C-alpha cells in the first residue's frame, strides 16, 4: 500500500454516442481532499458511479487501497471502505433521522442477521450514533422522519450517512447541490473537519468552495481529463480557463 | 409505563380474543368460537404476508402457496399415518402436532427459499407475476396428486394429537391457535425493530442507498421471504386441522388475494392491522353471505374506500397518526 488510496486507470464509459468518460486516469492520495470539477454534463457523476460500482466501465481499471476493485459490486466496495454521497439526495425517507444514521452505522458492521434486539439499542449504535448525528448537526432533528427535513438538513444527513460507516475514501457528489450560502458554509466546515480522518474525492461545481477546500484538483471536460494539479496551478491553467472558468 | 392508544388497542384485542370463548359459550353462540379460530389462523397468514408487503415491499401474489404447502404436509403425514405407509418409501406418517407442525413450517420455509431465490432475481411487476406463477404451478401440481385426492382434496378423519390437549375440542384448539398467533405476532414486532428489520426496511425504501452503504439487499429480502413463508406454513397446518380437510384451493391465488385484502383493509405495515383485517373479512363473509352470495359486490367498495382514504387501513384510523411501522 502506497500513498495512493485510489488509482483510476484508463477508465472508459459511453452511453450510446455520449462518451461520458474517455480514457480517464488519475490518482487520489491518502488524507487529502481531491476535487473533481467540470462543467455540467462533463461526466463527474458518471465517474462517481463508476467508482462506487453502480455503473460498469466499458474498459479500464479501478485500484482501491492497492486492490483491483473493477469487478466488485457496489455493496462489496462499500464494505472495504469506499463510501459515497449522492448528488440527488438518497435517504430512507420514511425512517427517522436516527434510524437513517443507525442503519448507515450498522450496514458496514455486518452481522445484521439479528432478529430480536432493538436495532437502535445495539452497542455499536449507542456508541457511535450521538457523535455521528452531532458531526452533521442533526441531533435536534433525530426523531423526525427524513422526508420532513429541510433541504439543507437532508444534504447534511446525506453526507453524514456516507461518513457513518467510517470509510477510508469518501466520494461526495456535489454535496452543496441546491444549498444556499448558509448551507454551503456549514457543509464546508463539516468537510474540512473530516480531513484528518478520511480521504475525500469531492465532486463540485462551486469554484469558490473547491479552491477553499481542495488540496488537489482534476478537471474534467467531455469525459476527459484536461488538467490535474494543485489549486494554484489549476487556477492559472489556460485550458481550464478557456473550457471551464471562462464560462462562469 | 406510558399507555399509548396503540397499546390500548393491542391489549384490548388480546383481552377480546382471550375472553371470546367463555362469553360466546355463555350466550350459546358456539359457532363464534370456530369462526374466530378460523379468523386467527387467517390472521397469522395475513401477518406473515404483511412482513412481505409492508416491511419488505415485496408484492407477492402467491403467498397462498406456503399456506397450501403447510396444509398438505399435515394432510399427507396424516394420510400415511392412517394407512401405515411410507412417504417416498422411507418417511413414516404422523399425527403428532409436535412433529407435523414443525415439519409444515420447515417445508414451507424451504419452499419459500427456492421460490424467493428465483423470484427475487426480478422486481416490480415481474415479481408479482412470478410469485403468482409459482403458486399456480403448485396448485396444478396438487390437483394432479391423485394419491392425495387430487382435485377432491384429502380428508382427515381427526385432528393432530398434541400431548395433554385435545385438539378436537373447540376450546383447546381455539386457545392453541390464539397462543401461536400471539407468539408469531410478538416475534414479528421484535423482528421489524431488530437490526435485521431496520436493514430490511432500508432495503425496501431505497435500494441505491442501502447498496452504497454496504448491504446486499437481496439476502435480507430473501430471509424475510422465508420467514413469511414459514408463518404461512404454520397457518396452513392449523387450517388443515381446523377443517380436517386439505384441498388444492388452499394454494389457489384466490386465497393469496384474500390475504392481501386482509392486510390492506387492516393496515399495511402495522402487523396488528392484518388481524383486524382478517376478523372483519371473515365476519363480513359470514354475515353478508346470508343476504347475498355476491357479498363481494358490497365488500369491494368498502375496501376501495378504506384503501383510498386511510394511510394504514382501519388500524391506522384507530391508532391515529397513521399507525406503527416498527420504528
Ligand atoms: N444513464 C445515462 N444514460 C445516458 N446518458 C447518460 C447517463 N448518465 C449520464 N449520461 C450522459 O453522460 C454525460 C455526463 O453526465 P454526468 O451526469 O456524469 O455529468 P456531470 O458532470 O455529473 O453533470 P452535472 O454537473 O450536471 O451533475 C451527460 O451528457 C449525460 O447526459
Ligand atoms: Mg453530476
XYZ file of C-alpha atoms and ligand atoms in Angstrom:
607
model
C 0.000 0.000 0.000
C 1.448 3.291 -1.075
C 0.442 6.858 -0.515
C -2.352 6.392 -3.029
C -5.782 5.437 -1.836
C -7.301 5.364 -5.298
C -5.935 4.940 -8.781
C -8.109 5.203 -11.845
C -6.560 3.748 -14.976
C -7.794 4.475 -18.495
C -11.421 4.300 -17.447
C -13.980 4.387 -20.266
C -17.762 4.602 -20.322
C -20.170 5.546 -23.103
C -23.926 5.934 -23.160
C -24.721 5.290 -26.783
C -22.939 8.062 -28.636
C -22.211 10.067 -25.479
C -18.704 9.395 -24.277
C -19.187 10.240 -20.614
C -15.756 9.037 -19.616
C -12.838 8.810 -22.050
C -9.600 7.124 -21.057
C -9.631 8.815 -17.707
C -6.668 8.302 -15.386
C -5.923 9.988 -12.080
C -4.835 9.118 -8.568
C -6.071 10.256 -5.188
C -3.529 10.470 -2.363
C -4.334 9.416 1.180
C -5.503 12.075 3.579
C -6.223 14.794 1.044
C -9.275 16.479 -0.349
C -9.139 15.787 -4.052
C -11.616 17.743 -6.128
C -13.137 16.579 -9.394
C -14.540 19.545 -11.263
C -16.007 20.229 -14.639
C -18.924 21.937 -16.354
C -22.436 20.461 -16.486
C -22.501 17.127 -18.211
C -18.721 16.726 -18.040
C -19.111 13.220 -16.652
C -18.436 13.800 -12.968
C -21.403 11.823 -11.681
C -20.603 9.101 -14.171
C -17.130 8.830 -12.637
C -18.632 8.697 -9.152
C -20.997 5.930 -10.285
C -18.157 4.011 -11.883
C -16.105 4.290 -8.709
C -18.947 3.230 -6.430
C -19.847 0.333 -8.718
C -23.296 1.459 -9.817
C -22.023 1.551 -13.373
C -19.754 -0.981 -15.047
C -16.961 0.600 -17.100
C -16.514 -0.275 -20.767
C -12.815 -0.515 -20.079
C -10.064 0.402 -17.638
C -9.332 -0.366 -14.013
C -10.060 0.997 -10.580
C -7.485 0.306 -7.879
C -8.578 0.995 -4.327
C -6.116 0.682 -1.432
C -3.870 -1.432 -3.628
C -6.551 -3.866 -4.808
C -8.275 -4.003 -8.181
C -11.961 -3.463 -7.438
C -13.173 -3.050 -11.028
C -15.364 -6.141 -10.870
C -16.649 -5.751 -7.310
C -20.299 -4.942 -6.676
C -21.388 -1.721 -5.010
C -22.024 -3.271 -1.606
C -18.676 -5.057 -1.679
C -16.852 -1.794 -2.395
C -18.702 -0.119 0.455
C -17.695 -2.943 2.777
C -13.997 -2.355 2.135
C -14.231 1.319 2.886
C -15.414 3.156 -0.186
C -18.404 5.322 0.664
C -20.306 7.875 -1.347
C -22.967 10.517 -1.131
C -25.379 11.250 -3.957
C -25.938 14.416 -5.946
C -29.672 13.779 -5.661
C -30.356 13.032 -2.009
C -30.825 9.327 -1.333
C -32.006 8.862 2.220
C -34.563 6.490 3.718
C -37.482 8.866 3.502
C -39.857 7.042 5.834
C -37.327 6.297 8.528
C -36.369 8.761 11.244
C -33.068 10.613 11.113
C -31.743 8.450 13.942
C -32.798 5.284 12.113
C -31.184 6.513 8.907
C -27.939 7.136 10.698
C -28.132 3.917 12.749
C -28.660 1.994 9.541
C -25.627 3.654 7.989
C -23.573 2.687 11.034
C -24.839 -0.903 11.149
C -24.732 -1.568 7.424
C -20.974 -1.604 7.310
C -20.616 -3.584 10.517
C -22.009 -6.820 9.107
C -23.696 -9.291 11.435
C -27.105 -7.793 10.799
C -28.922 -11.100 10.735
C -30.044 -10.452 14.274
C -33.720 -10.679 14.765
C -34.525 -9.958 18.368
C -32.950 -6.950 19.994
C -33.892 -3.405 19.131
C -31.545 -2.092 16.456
C -31.360 1.369 17.999
C -30.200 -0.138 21.280
C -27.375 -2.226 19.857
C -23.979 -1.376 21.373
C -22.391 -0.022 18.165
C -25.299 2.313 17.639
C -25.369 3.526 21.214
C -21.661 4.164 20.998
C -21.498 5.902 17.637
C -24.894 7.433 16.917
C -24.631 10.554 19.105
C -21.341 11.578 17.536
C -22.474 10.735 14.027
C -25.510 12.981 14.454
C -23.571 15.747 16.130
C -20.997 15.815 13.364
C -23.611 16.822 10.813
C -25.606 18.902 13.242
C -28.757 16.815 13.302
C -29.067 15.982 16.987
C -32.203 18.064 17.440
C -33.882 16.518 14.395
C -33.123 12.879 15.180
C -36.721 11.862 15.845
C -38.059 13.416 12.653
C -38.780 11.370 9.549
C -36.158 12.112 6.901
C -38.829 13.278 4.481
C -39.756 16.116 6.829
C -36.278 17.618 6.946
C -35.440 20.847 5.160
C -33.375 20.624 2.009
C -30.215 21.677 3.818
C -30.741 19.172 6.612
C -31.300 16.408 4.088
C -27.967 17.246 2.483
C -26.312 17.073 5.899
C -27.916 13.680 6.515
C -26.775 12.545 3.083
C -23.156 13.361 3.900
C -23.486 12.115 7.471
C -24.689 8.714 6.318
C -21.813 8.326 3.890
C -19.482 9.056 6.789
C -21.141 6.868 9.370
C -19.561 3.653 8.142
C -16.069 5.060 8.793
C -14.878 4.809 5.192
C -11.295 5.251 4.059
C -12.352 7.056 0.903
C -15.396 9.253 0.732
C -16.822 10.302 -2.613
C -19.029 13.353 -2.272
C -21.072 14.108 -5.374
C -21.884 17.823 -5.251
C -22.646 17.860 -1.531
C -23.624 21.530 -1.744
C -26.114 20.953 -4.577
C -29.022 23.333 -4.156
C -27.680 24.835 -0.938
C -27.853 28.486 -0.008
C -24.735 30.301 1.279
C -25.507 29.227 4.874
C -25.778 25.555 4.000
C -22.647 25.726 1.880
C -20.672 27.213 4.771
C -21.980 24.555 7.134
C -21.037 21.720 4.811
C -17.643 23.243 4.020
C -16.924 23.275 7.733
C -18.050 19.657 8.069
C -15.856 18.564 5.165
C -12.818 20.445 6.465
C -13.204 18.717 9.826
C -13.027 15.358 8.114
C -9.693 15.937 6.519
C -7.599 14.063 9.042
C -9.939 11.144 9.177
C -10.713 10.169 5.647
C -9.543 10.788 2.093
C -12.118 12.678 0.091
C -12.951 12.819 -3.578
C -15.053 15.941 -3.842
C -17.151 16.371 -6.970
C -18.089 20.005 -7.033
C -19.398 22.767 -9.162
C -18.884 25.792 -6.954
C -15.359 27.049 -7.744
C -15.020 29.067 -4.580
C -15.735 26.013 -2.476
C -13.299 23.932 -4.464
C -10.433 26.397 -4.190
C -11.005 26.858 -0.474
C -11.126 23.154 0.321
C -9.156 21.118 -2.202
C -5.519 20.055 -1.991
C -5.567 18.707 -5.498
C -7.852 19.210 -8.474
C -8.700 17.128 -11.533
C -10.585 18.954 -14.264
C -12.961 17.003 -16.469
C -14.412 18.232 -19.753
C -16.476 15.998 -22.038
C -15.412 12.964 -20.074
C -11.689 13.600 -20.472
C -9.145 14.999 -18.049
C -7.832 18.351 -19.277
C -5.819 19.335 -16.228
C -4.625 17.801 -12.982
C -2.643 19.509 -10.229
C -2.663 21.683 -7.113
C -5.226 24.526 -6.944
C -2.751 27.293 -7.828
C -1.695 25.518 -10.998
C -5.297 24.846 -11.994
C -6.269 28.437 -11.410
C -3.636 29.533 -13.898
C -4.087 26.752 -16.431
C -5.051 28.247 -19.781
C -7.008 25.224 -20.950
C -9.068 25.209 -17.771
C -9.758 28.885 -18.002
C -10.911 28.514 -21.564
C -13.021 25.437 -21.048
C -14.420 25.980 -17.645
C -13.663 29.142 -15.748
C -14.334 31.285 -18.758
C -17.947 30.235 -18.712
C -18.578 31.233 -15.131
C -45.499 2.817 31.803
C -46.836 5.187 29.226
C -50.106 3.869 27.790
C -50.417 4.869 24.160
C -53.538 4.403 22.096
C -51.749 1.692 20.223
C -51.018 -0.250 23.418
C -54.612 0.125 24.486
C -55.878 -1.312 21.242
C -53.438 -4.207 21.330
C -54.242 -5.075 24.961
C -57.925 -4.718 24.166
C -57.516 -7.108 21.264
C -55.692 -9.669 23.387
C -58.400 -9.453 26.028
C -61.093 -9.797 23.391
C -59.612 -12.964 21.959
C -58.908 -14.392 25.414
C -62.476 -13.845 26.648
C -64.367 -14.647 23.482
C -64.892 -18.392 24.119
C -66.438 -18.123 27.610
C -68.621 -15.203 26.546
C -69.738 -16.947 23.355
C -70.484 -20.126 25.310
C -72.464 -18.165 27.881
C -74.716 -16.813 25.170
C -74.861 -20.189 23.483
C -73.214 -18.885 20.309
C -70.748 -21.748 19.994
C -70.221 -21.283 16.289
C -68.428 -17.993 17.079
C -65.614 -19.988 18.604
C -64.890 -21.815 15.350
C -65.404 -18.630 13.358
C -62.812 -16.804 15.405
C -60.472 -19.771 15.361
C -60.523 -19.506 11.602
C -60.060 -15.728 11.835
C -56.959 -16.160 13.970
C -55.473 -18.664 11.546
C -56.103 -16.326 8.622
C -54.683 -13.516 10.738
C -51.491 -15.488 11.225
C -51.159 -15.882 7.470
C -52.044 -12.238 6.853
C -49.470 -11.001 9.371
C -46.817 -13.083 7.652
C -47.866 -11.514 4.355
C -47.616 -8.077 5.977
C -43.925 -8.769 6.589
C -43.560 -9.124 2.840
C -45.857 -6.357 1.681
C -45.499 -3.781 4.428
C -41.899 -4.173 5.516
C -40.116 -5.815 2.598
C -42.161 -4.060 -0.119
C -42.277 -7.383 -1.926
C -45.658 -7.652 -3.581
C -46.302 -11.353 -3.664
C -49.464 -12.680 -5.201
C -48.502 -16.225 -4.356
C -48.499 -16.299 -0.600
C -51.180 -18.994 -0.513
C -48.556 -21.378 -1.888
C -46.983 -21.556 1.549
C -50.310 -21.897 3.348
C -51.047 -24.751 0.994
C -47.673 -26.412 1.453
C -48.115 -26.308 5.231
C -51.596 -27.763 4.981
C -50.524 -30.511 2.595
C -47.645 -31.537 4.861
C -50.172 -32.075 7.645
C -52.614 -33.835 5.330
C -50.051 -36.094 3.714
C -48.446 -37.062 7.026
C -51.907 -37.877 8.331
C -52.661 -39.965 5.252
C -49.533 -42.049 5.716
C -50.119 -42.451 9.433
C -53.636 -43.631 8.754
C -52.761 -46.361 6.248
C -49.394 -47.070 7.779
C -47.490 -46.485 4.531
C -44.284 -44.615 3.841
C -43.827 -41.313 2.050
C -41.090 -41.546 -0.637
C -40.613 -45.060 0.707
C -38.874 -44.016 3.921
C -40.787 -41.270 5.772
C -43.440 -42.596 8.095
C -46.654 -40.659 8.646
C -47.518 -38.908 11.879
C -50.456 -37.399 13.682
C -48.349 -35.781 16.368
C -48.652 -31.995 16.190
C -45.181 -31.579 17.676
C -43.759 -33.441 14.692
C -46.110 -32.436 11.917
C -46.442 -28.726 12.571
C -42.700 -28.012 12.698
C -42.383 -30.141 9.570
C -45.042 -27.997 7.887
C -43.197 -24.827 8.883
C -39.890 -26.224 7.687
C -41.136 -27.438 4.333
C -42.943 -24.138 3.697
C -39.785 -22.251 4.610
C -37.773 -24.374 2.196
C -40.360 -23.791 -0.485
C -40.124 -20.064 0.196
C -36.346 -20.241 -0.039
C -36.499 -21.745 -3.504
C -39.361 -19.602 -4.816
C -37.938 -16.475 -3.160
C -34.435 -17.013 -4.515
C -35.805 -17.294 -8.035
C -38.434 -14.544 -7.749
C -36.069 -12.017 -6.181
C -33.999 -12.015 -9.328
C -36.792 -9.785 -10.589
C -38.689 -6.880 -9.069
C -41.832 -4.839 -9.503
C -44.442 -6.223 -11.867
C -42.264 -9.195 -12.750
C -42.013 -10.166 -9.111
C -45.795 -10.127 -8.764
C -46.203 -12.291 -11.834
C -43.505 -14.781 -10.966
C -44.785 -15.369 -7.415
C -48.244 -15.845 -8.883
C -46.883 -18.267 -11.451
C -45.125 -20.378 -8.830
C -48.263 -20.569 -6.700
C -50.373 -21.606 -9.678
C -47.791 -24.214 -10.594
C -48.097 -25.707 -7.121
C -51.874 -25.506 -7.379
C -51.916 -27.616 -10.515
C -49.338 -29.912 -9.005
C -51.686 -30.509 -6.058
C -54.594 -31.062 -8.436
C -52.522 -33.761 -10.087
C -51.691 -35.555 -6.832
C -54.074 -38.457 -7.358
C -52.789 -40.380 -4.340
C -53.780 -37.498 -2.103
C -57.192 -36.883 -3.564
C -56.190 -34.680 -6.480
C -58.963 -32.252 -7.275
C -61.196 -33.510 -4.496
C -58.735 -32.865 -1.744
C -57.642 -35.012 1.128
C -59.918 -35.533 4.126
C -58.505 -36.085 7.603
C -60.625 -38.114 9.989
C -59.423 -36.330 13.051
C -57.136 -33.534 14.125
C -53.493 -33.944 15.087
C -52.620 -35.031 18.586
C -50.926 -32.668 20.975
C -49.752 -34.025 24.327
C -52.030 -33.050 27.194
C -54.571 -31.348 24.944
C -57.480 -32.467 22.878
C -57.357 -30.559 19.604
C -60.726 -31.956 18.626
C -62.113 -29.876 21.469
C -63.171 -26.442 20.172
C -61.801 -24.612 23.178
C -58.469 -26.367 23.260
C -57.947 -25.770 19.578
C -59.059 -22.139 19.880
C -56.503 -21.393 22.588
C -53.726 -23.233 20.765
C -54.372 -21.034 17.729
C -54.572 -17.958 19.931
C -51.255 -18.838 21.530
C -49.487 -19.465 18.218
C -50.875 -16.328 16.583
C -49.847 -14.194 19.545
C -46.350 -15.654 19.690
C -45.893 -15.139 15.957
C -47.052 -11.524 16.072
C -44.911 -10.794 19.099
C -41.861 -12.213 17.323
C -42.689 -10.087 14.282
C -42.892 -6.905 16.343
C -39.411 -7.689 17.638
C -38.187 -8.584 14.184
C -39.177 -5.359 12.465
C -37.364 -3.292 15.081
C -34.275 -5.503 15.147
C -31.097 -4.934 13.171
C -32.444 -7.249 10.524
C -35.730 -5.376 10.422
C -34.063 -1.993 10.140
C -31.850 -3.128 7.281
C -34.867 -4.728 5.609
C -36.916 -1.546 5.870
C -33.968 0.381 4.485
C -33.515 -2.050 1.629
C -37.164 -1.741 0.729
C -37.216 2.070 0.764
C -34.021 2.859 -1.116
C -32.035 0.203 -2.919
C -29.345 2.563 -4.227
C -28.561 3.890 -0.792
C -28.619 0.558 1.014
C -26.162 -0.881 -1.509
C -23.925 2.149 -1.243
C -23.887 1.539 2.498
C -22.530 -1.976 2.026
C -25.645 -4.125 2.215
C -26.532 -6.940 -0.146
C -30.241 -6.141 -0.070
C -31.404 -9.315 -1.791
C -30.206 -11.561 1.061
C -32.284 -9.606 3.541
C -35.341 -9.741 1.336
C -34.873 -13.454 0.842
C -34.671 -14.112 4.566
C -37.832 -12.047 5.016
C -39.499 -14.091 2.291
C -38.528 -17.315 4.056
C -39.792 -16.120 7.439
C -43.083 -15.054 5.878
C -43.340 -18.420 4.144
C -42.737 -20.215 7.425
C -45.512 -18.212 9.118
C -47.893 -19.004 6.288
C -46.908 -22.677 6.575
C -47.885 -22.701 10.236
C -51.213 -21.115 9.324
C -51.679 -23.835 6.716
C -51.017 -26.576 9.262
C -53.610 -25.067 11.583
C -56.105 -24.595 8.772
C -55.791 -28.249 7.818
C -56.591 -29.174 11.394
C -59.437 -26.718 11.657
C -61.281 -28.015 8.637
C -59.885 -31.557 8.858
C -59.550 -31.304 5.133
C -56.832 -30.283 2.691
C -57.504 -29.276 -0.882
C -55.778 -27.537 -3.790
C -57.975 -24.499 -3.057
C -55.531 -23.615 -0.299
C -52.854 -22.985 -2.919
C -55.089 -21.012 -5.207
C -54.301 -17.394 -5.976
C -57.788 -16.518 -4.741
C -56.566 -17.150 -1.213
C -53.429 -15.072 -1.871
C -55.719 -12.248 -2.939
C -57.920 -12.611 0.137
C -54.884 -12.455 2.394
C -53.752 -9.328 0.578
C -57.180 -7.789 1.101
C -56.967 -8.551 4.824
C -53.599 -6.816 5.034
C -54.731 -3.726 3.119
C -58.046 -3.477 4.943
C -56.483 -3.877 8.376
C -53.400 -1.783 7.772
C -50.314 -2.365 5.672
C -47.078 -2.417 7.648
C -48.714 -2.445 11.059
C -48.608 -6.177 11.984
C -51.675 -5.801 14.209
C -53.818 -4.380 11.440
C -53.939 -7.609 9.415
C -55.515 -9.337 12.443
C -58.299 -6.782 12.333
C -58.475 -7.226 8.593
C -58.809 -11.000 8.888
C -61.523 -10.764 11.528
C -63.515 -8.202 9.558
C -63.124 -10.140 6.353
C -64.433 -13.369 7.856
C -67.252 -11.629 9.701
C -68.384 -9.857 6.564
C -68.119 -13.037 4.564
C -70.166 -14.866 7.191
C -72.911 -12.307 7.593
C -73.132 -10.660 4.194
C -73.243 -14.119 2.669
C -76.532 -14.727 4.493
C -78.138 -11.958 2.481
C -76.419 -12.443 -0.813
C -73.934 -14.809 -2.314
C -72.498 -11.857 -4.190
C -71.290 -10.292 -0.961
C -68.049 -9.258 -2.615
C -70.063 -6.697 -4.616
C -70.714 -4.840 -1.378
C -67.392 -5.564 0.185
C -65.381 -4.358 -2.789
C -66.388 -0.699 -2.483
C -65.749 -0.776 1.288
C -62.242 -1.990 0.627
C -61.623 0.646 -2.017
C -62.786 3.412 0.297
C -60.610 2.171 3.159
C -57.540 1.855 0.970
C -58.027 5.238 -0.667
C -58.897 7.247 2.422
C -56.617 5.802 5.087
C -52.894 5.565 5.189
C -52.675 2.483 7.331
C -56.075 0.864 6.991
C -58.517 0.513 9.833
C -55.746 0.006 12.336
C -54.227 3.313 11.254
C -57.586 5.011 11.814
C -57.915 3.563 15.314
C -54.393 4.374 16.365
C -54.378 7.787 14.737
C -51.315 9.321 13.196
C -51.080 6.519 10.683
C -50.011 3.592 12.842
C -46.770 1.884 13.502
C -44.058 0.833 11.111
C -41.935 -0.618 13.826
C -39.736 2.409 14.344
N -27.645 6.767 -17.528
C -27.326 7.555 -18.564
N -27.797 7.284 -19.799
C -27.481 8.074 -20.856
N -26.695 9.144 -20.782
C -26.193 9.481 -19.562
C -26.481 8.696 -18.411
N -25.861 9.256 -17.345
C -25.219 10.329 -17.836
N -25.403 10.463 -19.153
C -24.808 11.479 -20.014
O -23.426 11.467 -19.772
C -22.900 12.772 -19.703
C -22.242 13.002 -18.366
O -23.229 13.040 -17.364
P -22.890 13.214 -15.824
O -24.173 13.152 -15.078
O -21.839 12.277 -15.438
O -22.333 14.706 -15.762
P -21.977 15.616 -14.515
O -20.610 16.105 -14.749
O -22.226 14.907 -13.264
O -23.001 16.812 -14.691
P -23.696 17.753 -13.579
O -22.726 18.841 -13.277
O -24.892 18.271 -14.295
O -24.030 16.899 -12.433
C -24.062 13.706 -19.973
O -24.060 14.042 -21.334
C -25.267 12.875 -19.651
O -26.369 13.272 -20.423
Mg -23.434 15.209 -11.630
